[in-house]
Coordinates of C-alpha atoms and ligand atoms in Angstrom, one line a residue:
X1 CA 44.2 -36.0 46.2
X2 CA 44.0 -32.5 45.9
X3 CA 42.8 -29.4 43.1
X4 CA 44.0 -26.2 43.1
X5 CA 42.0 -23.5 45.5
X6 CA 40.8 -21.6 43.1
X7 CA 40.5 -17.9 42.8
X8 CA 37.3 -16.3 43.8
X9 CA 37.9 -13.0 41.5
X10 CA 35.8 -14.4 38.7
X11 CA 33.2 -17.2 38.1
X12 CA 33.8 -20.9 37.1
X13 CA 34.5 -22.4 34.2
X14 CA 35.6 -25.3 32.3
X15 CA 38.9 -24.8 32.9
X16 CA 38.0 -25.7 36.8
X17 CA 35.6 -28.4 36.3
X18 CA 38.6 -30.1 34.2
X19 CA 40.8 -30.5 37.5
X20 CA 37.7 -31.0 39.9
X21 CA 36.7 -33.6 37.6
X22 CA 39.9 -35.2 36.9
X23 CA 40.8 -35.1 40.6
X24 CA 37.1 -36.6 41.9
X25 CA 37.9 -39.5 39.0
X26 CA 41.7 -40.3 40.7
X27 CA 39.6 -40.5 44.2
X28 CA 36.9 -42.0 43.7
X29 CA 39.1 -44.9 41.7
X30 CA 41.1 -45.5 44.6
X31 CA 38.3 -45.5 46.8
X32 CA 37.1 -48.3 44.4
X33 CA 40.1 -50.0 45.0
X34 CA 39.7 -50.5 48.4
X35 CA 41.8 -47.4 49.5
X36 CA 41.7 -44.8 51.9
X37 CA 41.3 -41.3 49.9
X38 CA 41.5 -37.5 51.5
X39 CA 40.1 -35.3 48.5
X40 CA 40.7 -31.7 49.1
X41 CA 39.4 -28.9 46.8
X42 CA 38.5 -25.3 48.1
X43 CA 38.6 -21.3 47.2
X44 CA 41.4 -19.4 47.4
X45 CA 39.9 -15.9 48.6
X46 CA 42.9 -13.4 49.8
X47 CA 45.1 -11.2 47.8
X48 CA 45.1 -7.8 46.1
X49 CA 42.9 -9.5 43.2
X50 CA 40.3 -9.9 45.1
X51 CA 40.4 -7.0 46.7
X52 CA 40.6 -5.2 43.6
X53 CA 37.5 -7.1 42.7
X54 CA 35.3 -6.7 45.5
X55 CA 36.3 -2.8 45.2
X56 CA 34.7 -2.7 40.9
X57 CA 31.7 -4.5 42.2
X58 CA 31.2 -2.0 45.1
X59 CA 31.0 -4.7 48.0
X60 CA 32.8 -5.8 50.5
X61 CA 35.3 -8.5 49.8
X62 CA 33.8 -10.8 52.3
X63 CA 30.6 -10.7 50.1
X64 CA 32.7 -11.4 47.1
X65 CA 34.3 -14.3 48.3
X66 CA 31.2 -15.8 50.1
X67 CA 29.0 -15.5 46.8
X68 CA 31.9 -16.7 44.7
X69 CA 33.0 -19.5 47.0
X70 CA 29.5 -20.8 46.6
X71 CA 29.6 -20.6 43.3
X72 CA 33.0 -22.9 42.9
X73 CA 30.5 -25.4 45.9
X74 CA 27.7 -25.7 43.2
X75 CA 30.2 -26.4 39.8
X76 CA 31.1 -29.4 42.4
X77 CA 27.6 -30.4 43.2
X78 CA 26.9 -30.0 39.6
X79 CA 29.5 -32.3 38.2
X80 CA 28.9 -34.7 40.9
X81 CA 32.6 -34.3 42.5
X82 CA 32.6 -35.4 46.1
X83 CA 35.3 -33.4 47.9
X84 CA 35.5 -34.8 51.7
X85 CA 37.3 -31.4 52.4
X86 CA 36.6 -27.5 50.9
X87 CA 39.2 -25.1 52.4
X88 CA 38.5 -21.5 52.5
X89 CA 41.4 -19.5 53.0
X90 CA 39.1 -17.2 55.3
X91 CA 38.6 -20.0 57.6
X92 CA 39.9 -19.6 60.5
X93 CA 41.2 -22.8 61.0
X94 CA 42.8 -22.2 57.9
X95 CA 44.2 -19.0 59.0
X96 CA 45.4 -20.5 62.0
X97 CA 47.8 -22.7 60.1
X98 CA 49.0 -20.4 57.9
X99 CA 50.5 -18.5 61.1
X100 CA 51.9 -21.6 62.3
X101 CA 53.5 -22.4 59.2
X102 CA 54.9 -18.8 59.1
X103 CA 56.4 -19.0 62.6
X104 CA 58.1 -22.1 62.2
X105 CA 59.7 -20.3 58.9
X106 CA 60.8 -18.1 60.8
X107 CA 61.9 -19.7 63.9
X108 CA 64.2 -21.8 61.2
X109 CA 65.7 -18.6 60.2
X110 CA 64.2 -19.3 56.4
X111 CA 62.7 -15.8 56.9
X112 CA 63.7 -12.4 56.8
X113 CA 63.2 -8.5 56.5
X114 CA 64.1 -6.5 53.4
X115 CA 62.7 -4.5 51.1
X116 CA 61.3 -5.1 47.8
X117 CA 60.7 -3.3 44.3
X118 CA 59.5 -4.7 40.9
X119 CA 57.5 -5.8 39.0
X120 CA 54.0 -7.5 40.5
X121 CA 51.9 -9.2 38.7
X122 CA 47.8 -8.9 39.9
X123 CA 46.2 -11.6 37.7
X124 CA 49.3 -13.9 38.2
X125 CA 49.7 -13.4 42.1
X126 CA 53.1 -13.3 41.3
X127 CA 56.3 -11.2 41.2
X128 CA 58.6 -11.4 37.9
X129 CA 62.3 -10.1 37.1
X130 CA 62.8 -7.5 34.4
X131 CA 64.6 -10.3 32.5
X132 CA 61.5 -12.3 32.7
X133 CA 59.0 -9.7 31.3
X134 CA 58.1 -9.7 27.6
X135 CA 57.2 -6.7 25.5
X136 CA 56.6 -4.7 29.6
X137 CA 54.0 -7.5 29.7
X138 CA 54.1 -10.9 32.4
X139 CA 55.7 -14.3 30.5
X140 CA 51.9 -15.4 31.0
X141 CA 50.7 -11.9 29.1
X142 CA 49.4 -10.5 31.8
X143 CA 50.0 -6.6 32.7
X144 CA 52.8 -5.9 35.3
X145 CA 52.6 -2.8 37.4
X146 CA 56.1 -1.3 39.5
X147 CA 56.1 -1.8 42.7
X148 CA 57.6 0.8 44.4
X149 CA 60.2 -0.2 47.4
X150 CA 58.3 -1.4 50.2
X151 CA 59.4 -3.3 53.1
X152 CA 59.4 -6.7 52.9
X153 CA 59.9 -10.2 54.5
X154 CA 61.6 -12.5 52.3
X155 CA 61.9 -16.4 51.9
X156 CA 65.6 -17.9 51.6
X157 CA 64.5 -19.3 48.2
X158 CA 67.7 -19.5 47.1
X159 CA 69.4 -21.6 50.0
X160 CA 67.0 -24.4 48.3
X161 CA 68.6 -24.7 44.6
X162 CA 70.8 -27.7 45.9
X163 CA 68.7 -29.4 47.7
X164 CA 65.5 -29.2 45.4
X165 CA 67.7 -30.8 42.6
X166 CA 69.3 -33.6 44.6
X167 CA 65.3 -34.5 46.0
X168 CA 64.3 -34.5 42.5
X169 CA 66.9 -36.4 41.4
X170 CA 66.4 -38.8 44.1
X171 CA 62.5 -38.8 43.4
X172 CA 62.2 -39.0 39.3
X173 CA 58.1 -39.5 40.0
X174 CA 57.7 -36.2 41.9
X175 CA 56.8 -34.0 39.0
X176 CA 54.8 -35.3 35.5
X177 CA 54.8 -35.4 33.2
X178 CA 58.5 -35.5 31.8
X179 CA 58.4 -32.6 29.6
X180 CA 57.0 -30.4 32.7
X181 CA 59.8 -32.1 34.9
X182 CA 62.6 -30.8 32.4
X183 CA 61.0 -28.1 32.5
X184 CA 61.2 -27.4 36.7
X185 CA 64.3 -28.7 36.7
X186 CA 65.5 -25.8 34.0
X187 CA 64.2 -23.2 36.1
X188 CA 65.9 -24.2 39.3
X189 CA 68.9 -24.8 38.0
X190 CA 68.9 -21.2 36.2
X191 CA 69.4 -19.9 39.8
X192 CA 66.5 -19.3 42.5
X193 CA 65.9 -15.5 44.2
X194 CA 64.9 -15.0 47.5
X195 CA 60.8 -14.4 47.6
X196 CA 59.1 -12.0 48.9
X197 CA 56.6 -13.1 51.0
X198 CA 54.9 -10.6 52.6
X199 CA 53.0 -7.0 51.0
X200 CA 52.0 -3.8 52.6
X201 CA 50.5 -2.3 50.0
X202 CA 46.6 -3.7 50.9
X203 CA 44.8 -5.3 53.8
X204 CA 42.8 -8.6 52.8
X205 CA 44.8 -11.3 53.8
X206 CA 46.5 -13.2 56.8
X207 CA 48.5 -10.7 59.2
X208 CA 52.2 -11.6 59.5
X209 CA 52.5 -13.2 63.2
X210 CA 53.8 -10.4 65.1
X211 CA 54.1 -7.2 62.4
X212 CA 50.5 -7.0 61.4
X213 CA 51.2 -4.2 59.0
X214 CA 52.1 -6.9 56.6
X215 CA 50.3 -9.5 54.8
X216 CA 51.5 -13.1 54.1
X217 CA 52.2 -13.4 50.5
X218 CA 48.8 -15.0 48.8
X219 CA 50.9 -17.8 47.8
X220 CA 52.0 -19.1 51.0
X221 CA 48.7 -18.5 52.6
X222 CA 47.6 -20.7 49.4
X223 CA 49.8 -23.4 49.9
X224 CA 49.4 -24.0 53.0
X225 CA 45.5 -24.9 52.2
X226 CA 47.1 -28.7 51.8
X227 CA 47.7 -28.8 55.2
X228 CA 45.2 -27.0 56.8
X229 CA 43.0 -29.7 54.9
X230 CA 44.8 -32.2 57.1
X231 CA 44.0 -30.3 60.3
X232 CA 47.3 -28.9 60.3
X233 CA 48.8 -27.5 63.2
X234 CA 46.9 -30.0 65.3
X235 CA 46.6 -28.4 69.2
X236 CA 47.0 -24.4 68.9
X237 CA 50.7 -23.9 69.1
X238 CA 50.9 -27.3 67.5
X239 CA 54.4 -28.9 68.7
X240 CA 56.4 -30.9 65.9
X241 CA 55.9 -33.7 67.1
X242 CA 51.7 -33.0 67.3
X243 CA 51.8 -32.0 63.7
X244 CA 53.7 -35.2 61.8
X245 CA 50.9 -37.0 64.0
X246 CA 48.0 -35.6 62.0
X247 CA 50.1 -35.1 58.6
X248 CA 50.8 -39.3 58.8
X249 CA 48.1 -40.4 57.3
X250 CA 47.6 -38.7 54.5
X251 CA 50.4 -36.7 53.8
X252 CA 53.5 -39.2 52.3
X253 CA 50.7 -40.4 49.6
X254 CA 49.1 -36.8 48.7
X255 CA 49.0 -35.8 45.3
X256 CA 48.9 -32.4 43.8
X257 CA 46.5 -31.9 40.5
X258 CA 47.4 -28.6 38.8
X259 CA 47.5 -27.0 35.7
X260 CA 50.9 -26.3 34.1
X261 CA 50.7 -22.6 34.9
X262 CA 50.8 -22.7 38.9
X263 CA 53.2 -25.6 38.7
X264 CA 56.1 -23.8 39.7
X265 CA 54.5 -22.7 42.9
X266 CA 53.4 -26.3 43.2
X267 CA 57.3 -27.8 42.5
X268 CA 59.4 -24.9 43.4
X269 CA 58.2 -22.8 46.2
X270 CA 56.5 -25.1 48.1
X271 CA 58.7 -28.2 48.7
X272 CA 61.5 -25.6 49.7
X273 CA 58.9 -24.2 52.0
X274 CA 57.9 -27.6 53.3
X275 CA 61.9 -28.6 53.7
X276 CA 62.1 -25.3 55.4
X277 CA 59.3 -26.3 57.8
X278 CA 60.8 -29.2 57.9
X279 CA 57.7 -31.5 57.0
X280 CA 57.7 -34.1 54.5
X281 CA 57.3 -33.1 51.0
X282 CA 53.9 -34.5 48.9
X283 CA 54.2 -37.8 47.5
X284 CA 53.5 -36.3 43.7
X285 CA 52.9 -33.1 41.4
X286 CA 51.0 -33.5 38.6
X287 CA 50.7 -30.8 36.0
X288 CA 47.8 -31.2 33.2
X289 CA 47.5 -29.0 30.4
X290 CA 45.4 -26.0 29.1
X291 CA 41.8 -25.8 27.5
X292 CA 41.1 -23.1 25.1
X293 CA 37.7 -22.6 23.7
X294 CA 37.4 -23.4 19.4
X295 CA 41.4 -22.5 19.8
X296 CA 41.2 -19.0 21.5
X297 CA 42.1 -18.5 25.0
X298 CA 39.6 -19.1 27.1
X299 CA 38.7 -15.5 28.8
X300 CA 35.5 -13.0 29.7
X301 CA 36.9 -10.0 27.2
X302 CA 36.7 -12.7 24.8
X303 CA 32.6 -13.5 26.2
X304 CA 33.7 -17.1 24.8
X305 CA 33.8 -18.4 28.6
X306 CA 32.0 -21.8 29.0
X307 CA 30.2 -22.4 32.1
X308 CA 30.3 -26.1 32.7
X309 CA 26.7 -26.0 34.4
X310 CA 25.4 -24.9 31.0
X311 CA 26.9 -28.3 29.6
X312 CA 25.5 -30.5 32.5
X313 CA 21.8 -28.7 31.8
X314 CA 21.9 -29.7 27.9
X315 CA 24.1 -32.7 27.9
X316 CA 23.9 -34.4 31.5
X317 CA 26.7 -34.6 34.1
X318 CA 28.2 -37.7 32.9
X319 CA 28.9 -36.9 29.2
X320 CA 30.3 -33.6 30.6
X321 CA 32.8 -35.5 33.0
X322 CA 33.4 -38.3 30.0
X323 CA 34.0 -36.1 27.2
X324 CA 36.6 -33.6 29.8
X325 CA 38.7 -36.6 30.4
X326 CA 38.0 -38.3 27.5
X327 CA 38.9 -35.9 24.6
X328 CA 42.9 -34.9 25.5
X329 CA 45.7 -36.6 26.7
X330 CA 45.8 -35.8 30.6
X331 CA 48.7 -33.4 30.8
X332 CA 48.5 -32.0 27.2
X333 CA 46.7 -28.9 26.2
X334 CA 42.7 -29.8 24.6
X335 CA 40.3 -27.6 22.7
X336 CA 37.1 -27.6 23.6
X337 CA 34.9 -27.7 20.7
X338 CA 30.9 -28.3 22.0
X339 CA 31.0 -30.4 18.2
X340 CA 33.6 -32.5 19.4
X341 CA 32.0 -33.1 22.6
X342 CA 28.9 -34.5 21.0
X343 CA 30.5 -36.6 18.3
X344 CA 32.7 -37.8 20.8
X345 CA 29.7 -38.8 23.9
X346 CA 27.6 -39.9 20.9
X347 CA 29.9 -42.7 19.5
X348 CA 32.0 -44.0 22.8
X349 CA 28.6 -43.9 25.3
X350 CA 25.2 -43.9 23.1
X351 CA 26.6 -45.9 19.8
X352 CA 28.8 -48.2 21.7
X353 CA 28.2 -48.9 25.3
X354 CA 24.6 -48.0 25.5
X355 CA 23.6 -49.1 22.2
X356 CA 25.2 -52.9 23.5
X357 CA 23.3 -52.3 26.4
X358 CA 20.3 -51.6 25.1
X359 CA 20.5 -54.4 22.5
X360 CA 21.7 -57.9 25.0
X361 CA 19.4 -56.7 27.2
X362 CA 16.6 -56.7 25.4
X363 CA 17.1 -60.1 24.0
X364 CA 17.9 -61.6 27.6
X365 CA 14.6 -60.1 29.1
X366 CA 12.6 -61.5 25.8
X367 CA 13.6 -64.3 25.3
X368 CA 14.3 -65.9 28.9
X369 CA 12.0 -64.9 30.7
X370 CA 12.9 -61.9 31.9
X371 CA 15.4 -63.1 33.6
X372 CA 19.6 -63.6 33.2
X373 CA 19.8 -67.5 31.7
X374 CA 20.4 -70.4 33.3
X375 CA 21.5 -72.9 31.2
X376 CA 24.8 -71.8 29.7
X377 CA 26.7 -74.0 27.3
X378 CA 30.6 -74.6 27.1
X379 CA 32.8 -71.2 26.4
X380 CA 34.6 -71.1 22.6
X381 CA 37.6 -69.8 22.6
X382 CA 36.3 -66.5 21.6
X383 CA 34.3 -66.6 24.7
X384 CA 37.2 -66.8 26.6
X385 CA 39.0 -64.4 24.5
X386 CA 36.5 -61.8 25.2
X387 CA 36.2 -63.0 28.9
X388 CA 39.8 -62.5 29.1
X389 CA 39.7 -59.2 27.6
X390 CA 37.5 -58.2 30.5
X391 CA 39.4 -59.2 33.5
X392 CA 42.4 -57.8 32.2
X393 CA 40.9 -54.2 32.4
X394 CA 41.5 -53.8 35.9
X395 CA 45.1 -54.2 35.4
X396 CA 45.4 -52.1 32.8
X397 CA 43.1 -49.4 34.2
X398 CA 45.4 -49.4 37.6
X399 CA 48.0 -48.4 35.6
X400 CA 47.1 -45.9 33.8
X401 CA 45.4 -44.5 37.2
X402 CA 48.5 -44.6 39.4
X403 CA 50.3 -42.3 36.9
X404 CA 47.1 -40.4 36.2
X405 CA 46.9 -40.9 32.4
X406 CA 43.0 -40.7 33.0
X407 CA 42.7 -40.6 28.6
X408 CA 44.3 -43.9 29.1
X409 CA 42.2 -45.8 31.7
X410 CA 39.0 -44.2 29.4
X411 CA 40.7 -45.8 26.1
X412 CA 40.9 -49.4 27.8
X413 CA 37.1 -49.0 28.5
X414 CA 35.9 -47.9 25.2
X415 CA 38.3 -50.9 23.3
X416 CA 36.9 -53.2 25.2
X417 CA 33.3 -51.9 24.5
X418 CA 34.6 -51.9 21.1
X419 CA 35.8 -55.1 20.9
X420 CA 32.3 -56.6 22.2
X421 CA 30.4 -54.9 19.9
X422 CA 32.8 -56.4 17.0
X423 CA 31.3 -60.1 19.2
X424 CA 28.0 -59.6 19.0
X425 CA 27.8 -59.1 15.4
X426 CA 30.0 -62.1 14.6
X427 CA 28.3 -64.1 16.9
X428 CA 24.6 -63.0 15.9
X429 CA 22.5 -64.2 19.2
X430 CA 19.4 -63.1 17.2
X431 CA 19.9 -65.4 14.6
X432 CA 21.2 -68.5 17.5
X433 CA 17.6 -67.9 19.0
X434 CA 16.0 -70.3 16.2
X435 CA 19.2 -72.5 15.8
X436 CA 20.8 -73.1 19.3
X437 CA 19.0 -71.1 22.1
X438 CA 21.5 -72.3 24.2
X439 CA 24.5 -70.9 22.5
X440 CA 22.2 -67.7 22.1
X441 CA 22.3 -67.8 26.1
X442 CA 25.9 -67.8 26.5
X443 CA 27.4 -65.6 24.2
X444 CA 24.1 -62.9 25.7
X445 CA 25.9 -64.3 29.5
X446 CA 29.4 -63.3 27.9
X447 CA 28.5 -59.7 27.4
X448 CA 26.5 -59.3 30.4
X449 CA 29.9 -60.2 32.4
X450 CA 31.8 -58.0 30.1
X451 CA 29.4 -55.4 30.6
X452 CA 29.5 -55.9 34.2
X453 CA 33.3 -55.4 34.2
X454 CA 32.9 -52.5 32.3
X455 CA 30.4 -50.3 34.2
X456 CA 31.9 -51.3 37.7
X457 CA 35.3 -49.9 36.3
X458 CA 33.5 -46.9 35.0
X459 CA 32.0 -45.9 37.9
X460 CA 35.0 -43.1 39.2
X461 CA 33.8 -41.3 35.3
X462 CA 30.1 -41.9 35.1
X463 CA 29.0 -42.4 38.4
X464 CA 25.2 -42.4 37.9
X465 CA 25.2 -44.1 34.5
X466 CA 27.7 -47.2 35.8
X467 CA 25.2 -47.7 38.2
X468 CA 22.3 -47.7 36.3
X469 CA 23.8 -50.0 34.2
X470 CA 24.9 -52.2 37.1
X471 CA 21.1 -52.0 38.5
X472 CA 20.0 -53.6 34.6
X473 CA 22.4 -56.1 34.9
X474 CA 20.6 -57.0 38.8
X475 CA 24.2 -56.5 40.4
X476 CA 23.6 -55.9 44.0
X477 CA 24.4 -52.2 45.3
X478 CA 27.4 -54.4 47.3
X479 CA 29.2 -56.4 44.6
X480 CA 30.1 -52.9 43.3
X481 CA 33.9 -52.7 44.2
X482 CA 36.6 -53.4 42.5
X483 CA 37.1 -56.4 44.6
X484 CA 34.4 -57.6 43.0
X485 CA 36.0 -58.0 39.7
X486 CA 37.2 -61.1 40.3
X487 CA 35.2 -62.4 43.1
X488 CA 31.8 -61.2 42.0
X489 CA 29.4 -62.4 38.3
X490 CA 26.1 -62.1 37.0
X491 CA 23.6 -64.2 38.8
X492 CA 21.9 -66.9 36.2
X493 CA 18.3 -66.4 37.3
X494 CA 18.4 -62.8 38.3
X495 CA 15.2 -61.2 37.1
X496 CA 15.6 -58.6 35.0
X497 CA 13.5 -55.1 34.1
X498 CA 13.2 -54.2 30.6
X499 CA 15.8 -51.8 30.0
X500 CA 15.8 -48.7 29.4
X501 CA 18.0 -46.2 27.3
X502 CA 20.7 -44.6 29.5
X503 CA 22.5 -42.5 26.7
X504 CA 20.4 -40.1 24.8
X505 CA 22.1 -39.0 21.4
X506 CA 22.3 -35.7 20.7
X507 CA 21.9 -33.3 17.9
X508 CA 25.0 -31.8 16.3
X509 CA 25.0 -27.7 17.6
Ligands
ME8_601 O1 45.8 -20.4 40.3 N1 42.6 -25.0 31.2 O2 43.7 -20.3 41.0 P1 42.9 -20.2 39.7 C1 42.9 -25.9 32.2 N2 44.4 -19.8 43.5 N3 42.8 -25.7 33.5 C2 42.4 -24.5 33.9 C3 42.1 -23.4 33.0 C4 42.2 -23.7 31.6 N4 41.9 -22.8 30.6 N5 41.8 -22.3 33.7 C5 41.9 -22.7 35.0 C6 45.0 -20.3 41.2 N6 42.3 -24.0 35.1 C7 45.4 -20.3 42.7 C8 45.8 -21.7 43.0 S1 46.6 -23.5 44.8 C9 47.5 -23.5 46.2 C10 46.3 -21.9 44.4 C11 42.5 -24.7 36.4 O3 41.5 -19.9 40.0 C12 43.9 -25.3 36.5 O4 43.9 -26.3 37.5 O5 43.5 -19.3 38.7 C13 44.6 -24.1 37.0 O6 45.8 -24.5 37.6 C14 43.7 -23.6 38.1 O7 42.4 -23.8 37.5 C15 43.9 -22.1 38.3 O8 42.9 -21.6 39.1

C-alpha cells in the first residue's frame, strides 16, 4: 500500500493526512486479516520547486527538505499511521534506483536526446501543450512560464498508446473509480507525446547516468520511490533477474493511493515506464477525491490551511482519522467543515458507540458482580438477529475494503452500532433486572459480543479507542484479529473494571 511522496515545498495539511490516513486504514485491515502488508509513504524532495523554495527562505535546500521531511514524519506519528517504509528521494538508496531504472530505459531504447520548449509548470511539476493551457494559465490554475529550447532527453510516451489501452482493457480493476477510469482512458486515447524527462535549467535532483549536466525529470525520480521502497535494484548493477527477485513479494499486489490530480502520472506515465523497464505493472490505482476548506480551495494565500495536528490537539487522533474517512465517499471530493466534524464524531462515536458502551457496561459490572455473567438464558430470535448482524460485518467490511470504499466499511460499523442501540431500548435490561435477571444477562451478553465484533473490526480506524474498548470488554490483547471473529467470544466470568468514557463530546466551534 502506498501514498503519494509528498512535496517538501510547503507544510502539511489535511489534504495529506487524508491519504496517509486512508492508506494506514487499507494496511492495517489487511494486516488484521491475516495478511502480509508493505506500507510505503515518504517525501518527495527534488525539483525546481524546491529549489525555488529553499532559495525564498535563504537556506540551502538540503535544510528545507530535512526540516520539512520531518515535518511530513510527525503528521504520521501524530495521526498514528504506521508506515514500515519512508522514502526520501535524497536517499541514496533511493537515488541509486532511480539511475538504474534510467539505464534500463535507456538500454531498451525508450530514451532519447532532443530538445524541448514550452510551457512548464513549477507548482504542477509538469509540462503542458498550448492546447492544454487555459486563459495562459495550467488546466489545474496554476502559472506556466516558457521554457526556452533546451536540450533534452525524452521518453517514447507515445510508442505506449496501444499497449496502455489493450492492458487496461484486459485489467478493468487497474484504475478506480469508474469515472476516473473513463477519464485515463480519454486522455490516452486522445494521442500520447513523447516526455521530456530530463531539465538543465537547475541542479537539485538526480544526475542523468552518464551526462550529468542534466537532471532526471522529478517525476521519474518520483515514481520510482515504489520501487526503491522494495529495495529495488537489489545488488548494485542489479541484473533482471536480481530485481523481479526482490519486486515478487510485494509488487503484483501493490496498490497506489492518490489523489485525482497526480493520477495521470500514476496511470499514464508510469505503467508505460514500468512496461518500458519491463517490470510488472502495480496490481491497482486508486484515485480519491479533493478536500476544500468551508468550500474554498484549500491554499496558504487563502491563510484557511488546516493543519491536521491542530485537530488531533483539540479533538484526539481517532475522531480526526474517523471523521477524514468517515464524512465523504472515498474517491469523491469532501468539504471539510470543523462543524461537521463535531456533529459527525459526536453522534456516530460518543452518542452511539460510546454511549452503548458506557451504558451495558455499567449494568454488567453492577449488577453481576463486576464481572461478564454466567448464566445466560436461551437466545430470542432477536438475539440471534442481532448476533447475526454482527458476524456478518466482516463480510461486508472485506468488501468494501478490497475495493477501498473506506466510507463504506465505516457505514457497516455505525448501522450495526445503530441497530443495537435500537436493542437495547426495546429490550430494556434495566427494567429485566427486577423481572428476569437472567434475561437481563443475556440480552447485556448479546451486546458485549456485538460490541466485541464491532471494536475488533474498528481497530484499522480507531486504533487506540478499539482497543480500549476491547480491554472493557476483558478481550485478551491476542483474541484481537480478525480470525478471532469467529473463533474468539466474551468470556462469562471475566472480571470486569468499571468503565470509563472513551468518547468525549464536544462543543459546537
Ligand atoms: O503531488 N485534498 O505531492 P504533493 C485531497 N510529490 N488530497 C490532497 C489535497 C487536498 N486538498 N492536497 C494534497 C505530489 N492532497 C508529488 C507526488 S508520488 C510519486 C509524487 C494529497 O505534496 C493527495 O494525495 O503535491 C495528493 O495526490 C497529494 O497529497 C499531493 O501531494
Amino acid at each position: 500500500v502506498t501514498t503519494p511522496i509528498y512535496y517538501v515545498n510547503d507544510r502539511p495539511h489535511v489534504g495529506h493526512a487524508y491519504t496517509s490516513v486512508a492508506c494506514d486504514v487499507l494496511a492495517r485491515y489487511q494486516r488484521l486479516a491475516g495478511r502480509e502488508v508493505l506500507f510505503c509513504t515518504g517525501t518527495d524532495e527534488h525539483g525546481q520547486k524546491v529549489e525555488e523554495a529553499a532559495r525564498r527562505r535563504g537556506i540551502s535546500p538540503q535544510e528545507l527538505v530535512d526540516e520539512v521531511s520531518g515535518q511530513f514524519r510527525e503528521l504520521a506519528e501524530g495521526l498514528e499511521v504506521e508506515p514500515d517504509r519512508f522514502v526520501r528521494t535524497t536517499d541514496q538508496g533511493h537515488q541509486r534506483a532511480v539511475r538504474h531504472l534510467w539505464r534500463r530505459l535507456e538500454d531498451s531504447g525508450a530514451i532519447y536526446l532532443g530538445s524541448y520548449e514550452g510551457w512548464y509548470s513549477i507548482r504542477d511539476e509538469c509540462y503542458y501543450a498550448e492546447s492544454e493551457l487555459v486563459d495562459g494559465r495550467a488546466p489545474t490554475g496554476s502559472e506556466v512560464e516558457w521554457t526556452a529550447k533546451e536540450p533534452s532527453y525524452f521518453f517514447r510516451l507515445s510508442d505506449y498508446e496501444g499497449r496502455l489501452l489493450r492492458y487496461y482493457e484486459d485489467h478493468p480493476d487497474l484504475i478506480a473509480p469508474e469515472s476516473r477510469r473513463n477519464e485515463v482512458l480519454a486522455f490516452v486515447r486522445g494521442g500520447l507525446r513523447d516526455l521530456s524527462v530530463s531539465r538543465t535549467s537547475f541542479r537539485w535532483g538526480v544526475p542523468v547516468p552518464g551526462d550529468d549536466g542534466h537532471i532526471v525529470y522529478v517525476w521519474i525520480d518520483a515514481l520510482a520511490n515504489y520501487l526503491s521502497a522494495l529495495g529495488y535494484p537489489g545488488t548494485e548493477g542489479g541484473a533482471p533477474s536480481g530485481d523481479d527477485a526482490i519486486l515478487d513479494r510485494f509488487w503484483p499486489t501493490a496498490l497506489h493511493v492518490v489523489g485525482k490530480d497526480i493520477l495521470r502520472f500514476h496511470a499514464v506515465y508510469w505503467p508505460a515506464l514500468l512496461m518500458a523497464a519491463d517490470l510488472p505493472l502495480p496490481r491497482r490505482i486508486f484515485a480519491h477525491g479533493w478536500w476544500t476548506i468551508n468550500g474554498e480551495k484549500m491554499s496558504k494565500s487563502e491563510g484557511n490551511v488546516v493543519d491536521p495536528l491542530r485537530l488531533v490537539d483539540k479533538y484526539g487522533v481517532d475522531p480526526t482519522r474517523f471523521y477524514l474517512m468517515a464524512d465523504v465517499v472515498f474517491g469523491s471530493d469532501g468539504d471539510f467543515s470543523r462543524e461537521r466534524m463535531v456533529l459527525k464524531v459526536n453522534a456516530n462515536l460518543a452518542n452511539e458507540v460510546g454511549n452503548l458502551c458506557q451504558r451495558t457496561l455499567t449494568m454488567v459490572v453492577k449488577n453481576f458482580d463486576g464481572a461478564v455473567p454466567v448464566t445466560i438464558g436461551q437466545y430470542t430470535q432477536d438475539d440471534r438477529a442481532m448476533l447475526e448482524s454482527a458476524s456478518l460485518l466482516r463480510g461486508k467490511c472485506d468488501e468494501a475494503i478490497s475495493t477501498q470504499k473506506i466510507h463504506r466499511y465505516v457505514e457497516h460499523l455505525v448501522a450495526v452500532v445503530w441497530e443495537t442501540n435500537q436493542y437495547i431500548d426495546r429490550m430494556e435490561p434495566w427494567v429485566l433486572r427486577k423481572t428476569d435477571p437472567e434475561r437481563m444477562a443475556t440480552v447485556l451478553f448479546v451486546i458485549m459480543e456485538i460490541l466485541r465484533a464491532v471494536a475488533i473490526l474498528y481497530q484499522p480506524l480507531i486504533p487506540g479507542s478499539a482497543s480500549k474498548i476491547l480491554d472493557q470488554l476483558g478481550v485478551p490483547a491476542s483474541d484481537r484479529s480478525f480470525a478471532h471473529l469467529k473463533s474468539g467470544s466474551i468470556q462469562p466470568g471475566t472480571s470486569l473494571a468499571k468503565p470509563v468514557i472513551i468518547f468525549p463530546r464536544f462543543d459546537l466551534p
